[in-house]
Every structure is written in C-alpha cells, then in structure tokens.
Short mmCIF file of C-alpha atoms and ligand atoms in Angstrom, two decimals:
data_model
loop_
_atom_site.label_atom_id
_atom_site.label_comp_id
_atom_site.label_asym_id
_atom_site.label_seq_id
_atom_site.Cartn_x
_atom_site.Cartn_y
_atom_site.Cartn_z
CA UNK C 24 32.10 134.37 287.30
CA UNK C 25 32.22 136.22 290.59
CA UNK C 26 33.72 134.02 293.79
CA UNK C 27 33.87 135.12 297.13
CA UNK C 28 36.91 135.91 298.77
CA UNK C 29 38.97 133.05 300.33
CA UNK C 30 39.59 132.17 303.73
CA UNK C 31 43.93 131.78 305.21
CA UNK C 32 44.59 129.46 306.98
CA UNK C 33 46.19 132.14 309.31
CA UNK C 34 42.47 132.20 310.40
CA UNK C 35 42.02 128.23 311.80
CA UNK C 36 43.05 129.12 315.31
CA UNK C 37 40.08 131.43 315.96
CA UNK C 38 38.41 128.62 314.36
CA UNK C 39 39.35 125.99 317.74
CA UNK C 40 40.94 123.50 315.39
CA UNK C 41 42.37 120.97 317.89
CA UNK C 42 45.86 120.11 316.35
CA UNK C 43 47.22 119.63 312.77
CA UNK C 44 47.44 116.24 312.57
CA UNK C 45 48.41 114.42 309.68
CA UNK C 46 44.90 112.24 308.86
CA UNK C 47 41.28 112.49 309.18
CA UNK C 48 40.93 114.43 312.15
CA UNK C 49 37.74 114.93 312.84
CA UNK C 50 37.35 118.87 313.46
CA UNK C 51 33.39 120.56 312.58
CA UNK C 52 31.65 121.08 316.43
CA UNK C 53 28.11 121.60 315.26
CA UNK C 54 25.82 119.21 313.94
CA UNK C 55 23.14 120.16 311.17
CA UNK C 56 19.90 118.27 312.18
CA UNK C 57 18.96 115.77 309.53
CA UNK C 58 21.40 113.58 307.44
CA UNK C 59 24.21 112.37 309.11
CA UNK C 60 28.39 113.73 308.57
CA UNK C 61 31.46 112.87 307.88
CA UNK C 62 33.76 115.24 308.44
CA UNK C 63 37.77 115.69 307.71
CA UNK C 64 40.77 118.31 307.53
CA UNK C 65 42.65 117.25 304.41
CA UNK C 66 46.17 118.78 304.43
CA UNK C 67 48.15 119.07 301.52
CA UNK C 68 51.52 119.29 301.93
CA UNK C 69 55.08 117.87 300.80
CA UNK C 70 56.00 114.47 302.43
CA UNK C 71 59.24 112.10 301.87
CA UNK C 72 58.31 109.45 300.95
CA UNK C 73 60.04 105.36 300.63
CA UNK C 74 59.25 104.45 297.17
CA UNK C 75 62.78 103.25 294.56
CA UNK C 76 63.98 100.94 297.90
CA UNK C 77 66.66 103.07 299.65
CA UNK C 78 66.10 106.77 298.48
CA UNK C 79 64.00 109.29 299.58
CA UNK C 80 61.91 111.29 297.00
CA UNK C 81 59.60 114.54 298.84
CA UNK C 82 56.54 114.14 297.31
CA UNK C 83 53.06 115.85 297.57
CA UNK C 84 50.89 114.38 299.48
CA UNK C 85 46.87 114.67 301.20
CA UNK C 86 46.59 113.56 304.98
CA UNK C 87 49.95 112.32 305.44
CA UNK C 88 49.89 110.13 302.36
CA UNK C 89 50.61 109.96 299.18
CA UNK C 90 48.17 108.19 297.27
CA UNK C 91 46.25 110.10 299.38
CA UNK C 92 44.03 109.26 302.60
CA UNK C 93 40.86 106.88 302.30
CA UNK C 94 38.71 109.63 302.77
CA UNK C 95 35.11 107.44 303.04
CA UNK C 96 30.58 108.50 303.84
CA UNK C 97 27.43 106.96 303.12
CA UNK C 98 25.50 107.22 300.29
CA UNK C 99 23.75 110.13 300.90
CA UNK C 100 24.78 111.20 303.68
CA UNK C 101 26.98 114.38 303.58
CA UNK C 102 30.87 114.53 303.30
CA UNK C 103 32.62 117.69 304.43
CA UNK C 104 36.40 118.22 303.99
CA UNK C 105 38.48 120.73 305.63
CA UNK C 106 41.08 121.03 303.01
CA UNK C 107 44.39 123.17 303.89
CA UNK C 108 47.04 124.12 301.46
CA UNK C 109 50.81 123.66 303.08
CA UNK C 110 51.62 122.96 299.38
CA UNK C 111 53.90 126.09 298.06
CA UNK C 112 52.18 126.18 295.13
CA UNK C 113 48.00 126.89 294.28
CA UNK C 114 46.15 123.83 294.10
CA UNK C 115 42.59 122.64 294.55
CA UNK C 116 40.54 119.66 294.81
CA UNK C 117 38.23 118.47 292.78
CA UNK C 118 36.06 115.40 293.83
CA UNK C 119 36.10 112.46 290.59
CA UNK C 120 32.97 111.38 289.58
CA UNK C 121 30.77 112.51 292.57
CA UNK C 122 27.35 114.52 291.25
CA UNK C 123 27.80 117.61 292.98
CA UNK C 124 27.36 121.38 293.02
CA UNK C 125 29.66 123.49 291.00
CA UNK C 126 30.52 125.43 293.81
CA UNK C 127 32.13 121.91 295.14
CA UNK C 128 33.32 121.25 291.61
CA UNK C 129 37.23 122.21 292.48
CA UNK C 130 37.53 123.87 288.98
CA UNK C 131 39.07 126.96 288.96
CA UNK C 132 37.62 130.17 288.17
CA UNK C 133 34.88 127.92 286.83
CA UNK C 134 33.90 126.85 290.17
CA UNK C 135 35.65 128.43 293.26
CA UNK C 136 39.09 130.33 293.39
CA UNK C 137 42.41 128.62 293.82
CA UNK C 138 43.43 127.85 297.07
CA UNK C 139 46.57 129.57 297.72
CA UNK C 140 49.21 128.85 299.78
CA UNK C 141 47.90 129.17 303.37
CA UNK C 142 44.95 128.76 302.83
CA UNK C 143 42.10 126.29 303.24
CA UNK C 144 38.35 125.48 301.84
CA UNK C 145 35.71 123.92 303.05
CA UNK C 146 34.18 121.28 300.60
CA UNK C 147 30.65 120.11 301.68
CA UNK C 148 28.50 118.34 299.45
CA UNK C 149 25.76 115.65 299.89
CA UNK C 150 27.21 112.00 297.79
CA UNK C 151 24.68 110.67 296.25
CA UNK C 152 25.68 107.84 294.52
CA UNK C 153 27.53 104.63 296.05
CA UNK C 154 31.12 103.27 295.04
CA UNK C 155 34.62 104.00 293.99
CA UNK C 156 35.78 107.92 293.75
CA UNK C 157 37.98 109.57 293.69
CA UNK C 158 40.19 113.11 294.03
CA UNK C 159 42.14 114.95 292.95
CA UNK C 160 43.58 118.48 291.77
CA UNK C 161 42.61 120.38 288.64
CA UNK C 162 45.16 122.59 288.73
CA UNK C 163 48.80 122.69 287.53
CA UNK C 164 47.91 118.61 286.87
CA UNK C 165 50.57 117.02 285.39
CA UNK C 166 52.97 117.84 288.34
CA UNK C 167 50.71 118.38 290.73
CA UNK C 168 48.66 114.63 290.46
CA UNK C 169 52.42 113.13 288.85
CA UNK C 170 53.73 114.52 293.07
CA UNK C 171 50.96 112.86 294.71
CA UNK C 172 47.83 114.68 295.13
CA UNK C 173 45.97 112.08 294.26
CA UNK C 174 43.59 109.65 296.37
CA UNK C 175 40.40 107.62 297.22
CA UNK C 176 37.18 108.43 297.73
CA UNK C 177 34.81 105.61 299.11
CA UNK C 178 31.16 106.68 298.87
CA UNK C 179 29.72 102.78 301.03
CA UNK C 180 26.22 101.90 300.07
CA UNK C 181 23.49 102.50 301.68
CA UNK C 182 23.35 99.09 303.31
CA UNK C 183 26.14 96.30 304.01
CA UNK C 184 26.45 95.27 300.00
CA UNK C 185 27.64 91.47 301.40
CA UNK C 186 30.99 91.86 301.54
CA UNK C 187 32.90 91.21 304.67
CA UNK C 188 36.01 92.13 303.09
CA UNK C 189 37.47 94.93 301.04
CA UNK C 190 40.73 96.28 299.50
CA UNK C 191 41.86 99.43 297.78
CA UNK C 192 44.30 99.37 295.09
CA UNK C 193 45.40 102.64 294.47
CA UNK C 194 47.11 102.15 290.79
CA UNK C 195 49.63 105.09 289.75
CA UNK C 196 52.90 104.58 287.84
CA UNK C 197 55.85 107.73 289.30
CA UNK C 198 58.10 110.15 287.31
CA UNK C 199 60.79 108.75 288.80
CA UNK C 200 64.09 107.51 287.95
CA UNK C 201 66.82 104.67 289.75
CA UNK C 202 67.56 107.44 292.40
CA UNK C 203 63.88 108.78 293.19
CA UNK C 204 64.12 111.99 291.55
CA UNK C 205 61.20 113.39 289.35
CA UNK C 206 61.80 113.67 286.05
CA UNK C 207 59.69 114.79 283.37
CA UNK C 208 55.88 115.06 283.97
CA UNK C 209 55.51 116.09 280.32
CA UNK C 210 57.53 115.83 277.74
CA UNK C 211 55.80 117.37 274.37
CA UNK C 212 56.95 114.48 272.02
CA UNK C 213 54.66 112.26 274.39
CA UNK C 214 52.36 114.82 274.82
CA UNK C 215 51.58 115.25 271.79
CA UNK C 216 51.41 111.52 271.36
CA UNK C 217 50.03 108.82 274.27
CA UNK C 218 50.98 110.97 277.21
CA UNK C 219 54.36 110.91 279.62
CA UNK C 220 54.68 107.90 281.06
CA UNK C 221 56.46 107.42 284.91
CA UNK C 222 58.45 104.67 284.47
CA UNK C 223 57.42 103.38 289.18
CA UNK C 224 54.12 101.51 288.77
CA UNK C 225 53.07 100.07 292.09
CA UNK C 226 49.69 99.95 293.96
CA UNK C 227 49.46 101.65 297.24
CA UNK C 228 53.06 103.55 296.74
CA UNK C 229 54.24 100.20 296.74
CA UNK C 230 56.41 98.54 293.78
CA UNK C 231 54.48 95.01 292.88
CA UNK C 232 53.44 94.55 296.53
CA UNK C 233 52.01 91.06 297.92
CA UNK C 234 48.66 91.23 299.24
CA UNK C 235 47.56 88.73 301.72
CA UNK C 236 43.09 88.13 301.92
CA UNK C 237 41.47 85.69 303.43
CA UNK C 238 41.51 82.35 302.26
CA UNK C 239 38.34 81.25 301.29
CA UNK C 240 36.10 84.45 301.18
CA UNK C 241 35.19 86.47 298.43
CA UNK C 242 37.07 89.86 299.13
CA UNK C 243 35.87 92.87 297.26
CA UNK C 244 38.88 94.71 295.83
CA UNK C 245 38.05 98.80 294.10
CA UNK C 246 40.95 99.04 291.49
CA UNK C 247 41.80 102.62 291.12
CA UNK C 248 43.86 104.71 288.69
CA UNK C 249 44.88 107.21 289.46
CA UNK C 250 47.66 107.45 286.74
CA UNK C 251 48.41 110.89 284.54
CA UNK C 252 48.85 108.51 281.69
CA UNK C 253 49.03 104.16 281.88
CA UNK C 254 45.78 102.55 280.42
CA UNK C 255 46.04 98.80 282.08
CA UNK C 256 45.08 96.23 280.91
CA UNK C 257 44.04 94.49 284.06
CA UNK C 258 44.15 91.03 284.56
CA UNK C 259 44.37 87.68 287.43
CA UNK C 260 45.39 85.08 285.26
CA UNK C 261 43.79 81.63 287.24
CA UNK C 262 41.53 83.76 289.51
CA UNK C 263 38.07 83.29 289.63
CA UNK C 264 37.00 87.21 289.84
CA UNK C 265 33.44 88.62 288.79
CA UNK C 266 32.84 92.50 287.89
CA UNK C 267 30.87 94.39 290.26
CA UNK C 268 30.96 98.17 289.98
CA UNK C 269 32.08 99.76 286.79
CA UNK C 270 33.31 103.41 287.61
CA UNK C 271 31.68 103.55 291.28
CA UNK C 272 28.22 102.60 289.09
CA UNK C 273 26.88 98.67 289.38
CA UNK C 274 26.28 95.87 286.63
CA UNK C 275 25.13 92.94 286.60
CA UNK C 276 27.63 90.78 288.23
CA UNK C 277 29.76 89.35 285.34
CA UNK C 278 32.96 86.97 285.08
CA UNK C 279 36.48 89.11 284.76
CA UNK C 280 37.13 87.34 281.62
CA UNK C 281 40.67 87.88 280.14
CA UNK C 282 41.69 91.09 280.11
CA UNK C 283 39.79 95.53 280.60
CA UNK C 284 40.94 98.06 280.38
CA UNK C 285 41.13 101.04 282.75
CA UNK C 286 42.09 104.25 281.18
CA UNK C 287 43.12 107.40 283.92
CA UNK C 288 40.80 107.65 285.92
CA UNK C 289 38.33 104.95 285.92
CA UNK C 290 37.76 102.46 288.61
CA UNK C 291 36.83 98.53 288.73
CA UNK C 292 35.35 96.93 291.92
CA UNK C 293 36.37 93.23 291.36
CA UNK C 294 35.32 90.74 294.01
CA UNK C 295 37.53 87.90 293.90
CA UNK C 296 37.18 84.27 295.18
CA UNK C 297 40.62 84.41 297.07
CA UNK C 298 42.51 80.90 296.82
CA UNK C 299 43.32 78.71 299.16
CA UNK C 300 45.73 79.43 302.13
CA UNK C 301 49.81 80.08 300.97
CA UNK C 302 48.08 80.50 297.05
CA UNK C 303 49.31 83.32 295.34
CA UNK C 304 47.52 84.92 291.80
CA UNK C 305 49.56 87.50 290.01
CA UNK C 306 47.72 91.01 289.12
CA UNK C 307 49.19 91.89 285.84
CA UNK C 308 48.84 94.77 283.47
CA UNK C 309 49.33 92.84 280.47
CA UNK C 310 52.19 90.63 281.07
CA UNK C 311 53.55 92.98 283.76
CA UNK C 312 52.68 92.19 287.79
CA UNK C 313 51.78 95.24 288.89
CA UNK C 314 51.00 92.72 293.18
CA UNK C 315 50.52 89.44 294.47
CA UNK C 316 46.60 87.94 296.30
CA UNK C 317 47.74 85.85 298.10
CA UNK C 318 45.64 83.86 300.14
CA UNK C 319 46.11 83.28 304.32
CA UNK C 320 45.01 81.47 306.43
CA UNK C 321 40.86 82.42 307.89
CA UNK C 322 39.02 80.90 310.15
CA UNK C 323 35.81 81.94 308.77
CA UNK C 324 33.96 79.79 306.79
CA UNK C 325 33.94 80.66 303.05
CA UNK C 326 31.39 83.26 302.00
CA UNK C 327 28.68 83.07 299.36
CA UNK C 328 29.45 85.44 296.31
CA UNK C 329 27.05 88.96 296.82
CA UNK C 330 24.51 89.84 294.84
CA UNK C 331 24.63 92.15 292.62
CA UNK C 332 24.73 95.66 294.03
CA UNK C 333 21.89 98.17 293.75
CA UNK C 334 21.83 100.82 291.81
CA UNK C 335 22.88 104.31 291.87
CA UNK C 336 19.73 106.94 291.42
CA UNK C 337 20.85 108.36 288.24
CA UNK C 338 18.16 109.68 285.83
CA UNK C 339 17.13 106.73 282.77
CA UNK C 340 18.01 108.87 279.73
CA UNK C 341 15.53 108.88 277.11
CA UNK C 342 16.65 108.07 274.15
CA UNK C 343 13.89 108.19 272.02
CA UNK C 344 13.20 111.71 272.14
CA UNK C 345 16.76 113.27 273.12
CA UNK C 346 19.15 115.22 270.56
CA UNK C 347 22.42 114.32 269.46
CA UNK C 348 24.92 116.29 269.66
CA UNK C 349 28.95 115.55 267.65
CA UNK C 350 32.52 115.90 269.65
CA UNK C 351 35.03 114.77 267.52
CA UNK C 352 38.27 115.01 269.22
CA UNK C 353 40.91 115.70 267.01
CA UNK C 354 44.76 115.97 266.70
CA UNK C 355 46.74 119.10 265.80
CA UNK C 356 50.36 118.92 263.96
CA UNK C 357 51.05 121.86 265.91
CA UNK C 358 54.51 121.21 266.88
CA UNK C 359 56.41 122.63 270.30
CA UNK C 360 59.18 124.33 267.85
CA UNK C 361 56.74 126.66 266.16
CA UNK C 362 55.87 127.99 269.14
CA UNK C 363 56.16 131.86 270.17
CA UNK C 364 57.96 131.49 273.72
CA UNK C 365 56.17 131.42 276.30
CA UNK C 366 52.91 129.72 274.07
CA UNK C 367 51.59 126.34 275.62
CA UNK C 368 51.42 123.80 272.97
CA UNK C 369 48.46 122.70 271.53
CA UNK C 370 48.19 118.81 270.29
CA UNK C 371 44.67 118.55 270.27
CA UNK C 372 40.73 120.34 270.70
CA UNK C 373 37.45 119.49 270.73
CA UNK C 374 34.99 120.12 267.33
CA UNK C 375 38.60 122.51 266.41
CA UNK C 376 38.71 124.62 269.66
CA UNK C 377 41.78 123.82 271.76
CA UNK C 378 41.40 124.64 275.93
CA UNK C 379 43.98 126.31 277.08
CA UNK C 380 44.49 125.78 280.43
CA UNK C 381 46.74 129.26 280.89
CA UNK C 382 43.21 130.98 280.34
CA UNK C 383 41.19 131.91 283.27
CA UNK C 384 37.89 133.30 280.42
CA UNK C 385 37.71 129.72 278.96
CA UNK C 386 35.32 128.13 280.20
CA UNK C 387 33.17 131.54 279.31
CA UNK C 388 32.51 130.04 275.37
CA UNK C 389 31.49 126.34 276.68
CA UNK C 390 31.60 123.97 273.48
CA UNK C 391 27.45 123.15 273.81
CA UNK C 392 24.58 124.28 276.26
CA UNK C 393 22.26 121.54 277.42
CA UNK C 394 18.52 122.96 278.55
CA UNK C 395 18.26 121.71 282.31
CA UNK C 396 15.86 118.38 282.36
CA UNK C 397 15.89 117.69 278.45
CA UNK C 398 18.42 114.22 277.49
CA UNK C 399 21.01 114.15 275.00
CA UNK C 400 22.97 111.83 273.12
CA UNK C 401 26.70 112.68 272.26
CA UNK C 402 28.38 110.69 269.61
CA UNK C 403 32.07 110.47 270.67
CA UNK C 404 34.32 110.30 267.51
CA UNK C 405 37.88 109.80 268.09
CA UNK C 406 40.05 111.26 264.74
CA UNK C 407 43.02 109.32 265.94
CA UNK C 408 45.54 106.39 267.10
CA UNK C 409 45.59 107.62 270.68
CA UNK C 410 42.97 106.64 273.04
CA UNK C 411 41.15 109.44 275.54
CA UNK C 412 39.61 108.42 278.11
CA UNK C 413 36.76 111.01 278.16
CA UNK C 414 35.53 111.94 281.75
CA UNK C 415 32.75 114.14 282.51
CA UNK C 416 32.01 116.24 285.77
CA UNK C 417 28.97 116.79 287.57
CA UNK C 418 27.05 114.15 285.55
CA UNK C 419 27.03 110.35 284.81
CA UNK C 420 26.13 109.51 281.30
CA UNK C 421 25.25 105.97 279.79
CA UNK C 422 26.92 104.19 277.54
CA UNK C 423 24.79 103.00 274.57
CA UNK C 424 26.89 101.41 271.63
CA UNK C 425 30.64 101.28 270.05
CA UNK C 426 31.91 100.85 266.28
CA UNK C 427 33.88 98.69 267.79
CA UNK C 428 32.92 96.28 270.97
CA UNK C 429 29.42 95.30 271.98
CA UNK C 430 28.49 97.27 274.60
CA UNK C 431 26.80 96.45 277.83
CA UNK C 432 25.04 99.72 278.26
CA UNK C 433 25.93 101.22 281.67
CA UNK C 434 26.61 104.23 283.92
CA UNK C 435 30.18 105.76 284.45
CA UNK C 436 31.51 109.24 283.75
CA UNK C 437 35.05 108.45 281.60
CA UNK C 438 34.32 106.47 278.91
CA UNK C 439 37.80 104.73 277.51
CA UNK C 440 37.28 105.99 273.79
CA UNK C 441 39.46 103.51 271.08
CA UNK C 442 41.78 104.93 268.77
CA UNK C 443 39.34 105.87 265.76
CA UNK C 444 36.90 104.12 267.81
CA UNK C 445 33.06 106.24 266.92
CA UNK C 446 30.72 105.34 270.86
CA UNK C 447 27.37 106.83 271.87
CA UNK C 448 26.65 107.66 275.15
CA UNK C 449 23.52 109.09 276.70
CA UNK C 450 22.56 111.91 279.79
CA UNK C 451 19.47 113.79 281.45
CA UNK C 452 21.31 116.76 281.85
CA UNK C 453 19.93 117.07 285.23
CA UNK C 454 22.27 119.26 287.52
CA UNK C 455 23.51 122.66 286.67
CA UNK C 456 26.30 124.30 285.63
CA UNK C 457 29.22 124.47 283.85
CA UNK C 458 30.68 121.50 283.88
CA UNK C 459 34.25 120.46 282.23
CA UNK C 460 34.47 117.55 279.66
CA UNK C 461 37.77 116.14 279.23
CA UNK C 462 40.42 113.59 277.76
CA UNK C 463 41.89 111.66 281.78
CA UNK C 464 45.14 111.50 279.80
CA UNK C 465 46.63 114.97 281.72
CA UNK C 466 49.09 115.41 278.84
CA UNK C 467 46.33 115.50 276.53
CA UNK C 468 44.03 117.62 278.38
CA UNK C 469 47.10 120.05 279.24
CA UNK C 470 47.69 120.40 275.40
CA UNK C 471 43.77 120.84 274.39
CA UNK C 472 41.67 118.10 275.09
CA UNK C 473 39.11 119.86 277.12
CA UNK C 474 35.82 122.04 277.05
CA UNK C 475 33.20 122.84 278.94
CA UNK C 476 30.16 122.13 278.41
CA UNK C 477 26.89 123.90 280.74
CA UNK C 478 23.20 123.41 281.67
CA UNK C 479 21.10 126.17 281.92
CU1 LIG V 506 39.28 113.43 287.37
CU2 LIG V 506 38.33 117.65 285.31
O1 LIG V 506 38.41 114.93 286.62
CU1 LIG V 507 36.03 114.74 286.73
CU1 LIG V 508 43.09 111.74 275.81
#
C-alpha cells in the first residue's frame, strides 16, 4: 500500500492556525458548498490530571481532557478534524463505529501512515449514522488507550430526537496504583486470559461521581465503554430506564431489565426517568457502584418518553442468499516464557492465524475477501472460556442469533461473544476497503486476535 507524505506541524503557521488552544477550536476558513461541516482542531498531548485524590497522574489527553473532548456533529454532515500530535510517540485516530472511507479509518499501514510526533493529519468524512460513537488510536493501543487517549464522538439525529436532556458517560478503569502512578497496561498472564484490568473505575475521569439530573424528566444517558479490558455488567436498580440504542443503532425501546453487559468498545443509549428531587439511584457494574444519579429540583414539566429513534441507513442483508463464512476465535498456548527474546507473545488467533502487531504487512493477507455489494453471514465461534467483544471496522452488521440466548436482531459494530458461544451475524459488504476485524479487549487484539477483511 502506498501513502502520501505526512504533513509536519511546522507547516501550521503558514496555514494561519489561530492558536493551539486545548479545546476544539474551529479553524477552517473555507466551507464546502452543500454539506454542513463541523471543524475541530484536536491536539493529543500529555496532561496532568487528578484521578486519585491528592495525586497527579500524567495522562495522555485529546483536547485537554482525559477521556478526550466530546466531538459532535449531525447525521449526514461532514466532520473535519485536524489532528495534531504533540506526544512523543507516533499515533493515529480510529473512529469506532463510523462507516467511512478507508483513508479515514486510522489504522497504521493499512489506511494511513502513523502520525509522527510533531505532525498533523486531517481527518475528513461524512457521518452517515446517528448515535454514540468514540475515537481512539490504533497504534500502541494498550498503552495509548490506557493513558487516556479515548474520547466520545456523538452524532445527532437529523431531526430533534425528542430528548430535552442528555448526558455522555465515558466508562474507564485506569491502571493506577494508590499514588496515581501507572501500573502495567498489559501483563502476559492476564493477556492470555481475560485481559489486564485497571484498578480505578471512573466515569468521565471521576471515581464514583454523583450526577445531578432534572427531577421527573426523561434523560438520555449515553454510556460508552472506553475501557481496554472490562465488560461492565450495567444495572440501575430501582430505576425506570429503557434501552433506545445499542452501539449507536436504534432499537425498539425496551426496559433495561436486570443487567446489560457492555463489553469494551460498546455503547448503550438509555432513557432514564429521573427520580424526584433528592432521590438517588445507583448506577452499578454488577454489585459495584459506578455513579450516583440524583434528582435535582427542576421547574420543567415532566417530559414524555420519546418515540423510538429513527433507524440508520444501514443496508439490510439478504440472509437467504448470503454466503456463510466461519470464524473461530481460538486460544493458543504459546507461553511467553518459551518465546525467543524480543518476540511478541501470541495467545490468540482467528481461524489458525494470529495477527502480529509488529508486522506492517499483516493486512496484505486478509482472512476473507468479500465481494462488493454481496450479503454475508459470519458464524462467530468462541473456542475459549473468555469473552470477546468482536468488532468490525467500516461496516455495520446485524446480529441474527446465538446458541446462548435469544436475540432480537439489531445492527451493531461490536458483538460481545460470550464464552464458548456461537453467534451468527449478517452484513452487506457495501464499503470497499481493508477492514480490521478484532476483539476489543486490547490485550487480546495485541496478542493475536485481529485480522483484516477486504471488500473488493
Ligand atoms: Cu475501536 Cu479497531 O477499534
Ligand atoms: Cu473500530
Ligand atoms: Cu477477546
């Protein structure tokens, strides 16, 4: 694959950039004719944050925040982000869940060259689907995401959705000790199992916050799992909460129920009827409290439950005529102790092949080749006892069925494949490119559980 020469930060002065402020400064002067645009300048840089009270941690931040600045635009409009790398490592940005052209997908050596320290890269794409998405690097992932390079990307519906209030809640557990120092982001023993967990759970960078919400109102809560490892078993005991969208895509509203398992990379949009002023609700991960939601006196008249959100324009797969492809997610017992010095451990593979993150040419050997415009069914088979949130770039897919639980078919970009589960998903291969297909437990992805699928 060939790429054009990268651009160097020194050239910015000549471009008339007004100042490298920490937040999403608008800088583009020209406007294209038809499509409305949303322009951001986004800087990645080290930032001291107080995650553990009384201690400073040097995180890596997007737009002066960790988790990163919330980027927003409207469905069908154009998002332009001048990304400036002020870190001392190379990086990229991947736009998780957005169906975009390959050149904007942020995968090093597959869609672009790494953005070197001091360089910038202009991302520019239309956002076809409304919903809750996010962005993160696709390079040095366990460390880069671990240090805080994760941020929300919210695409608003074309028409008002009926929600008068909303909140974005970014879930992340930091790999920190009691003094706020980073601990190992990836430990071989854990990478070969469920992944290396962080210790400090946070929402929007705060441990167990209390969030005040307007009493009696219906609020849209966008919960984003931006964690490297953890599947959150979300529950809101005592709450009147309904699911409106999964991973960006609308579903027929239904009660949250007892618990929803939100794997790494996954999102859920809930509508919550906020309790009366002063009443508190725990938002929990299993039995652990993540946040306290508290009703706050409001003079607004209580809102109604909004109608279902409009479906995104995702092509409906032809399940009858589809070809079926099988993908086995396997555990391999290559223990780190037996590896030659310097070799990268490999614990996982797909159909007998382990991805090697050190090999720039891995994507030249796609695991499957799909014909543009055709429908496919993927049979996903988890051969191990650890969960894999299976994610595909560039395309949305429809979850059809599982041998473990009943499925109401829905569109997504990430499916949490439970232990020893077999699930069927379907898609129309309508976006040409080379698309990464991987587990979003970062440890698994970096030790083999990744592949490329081409659409030609
Ligand atoms: Cu969240 Cu390869 O992506
Ligand atoms: Cu992605
Ligand atoms: Cu996995």
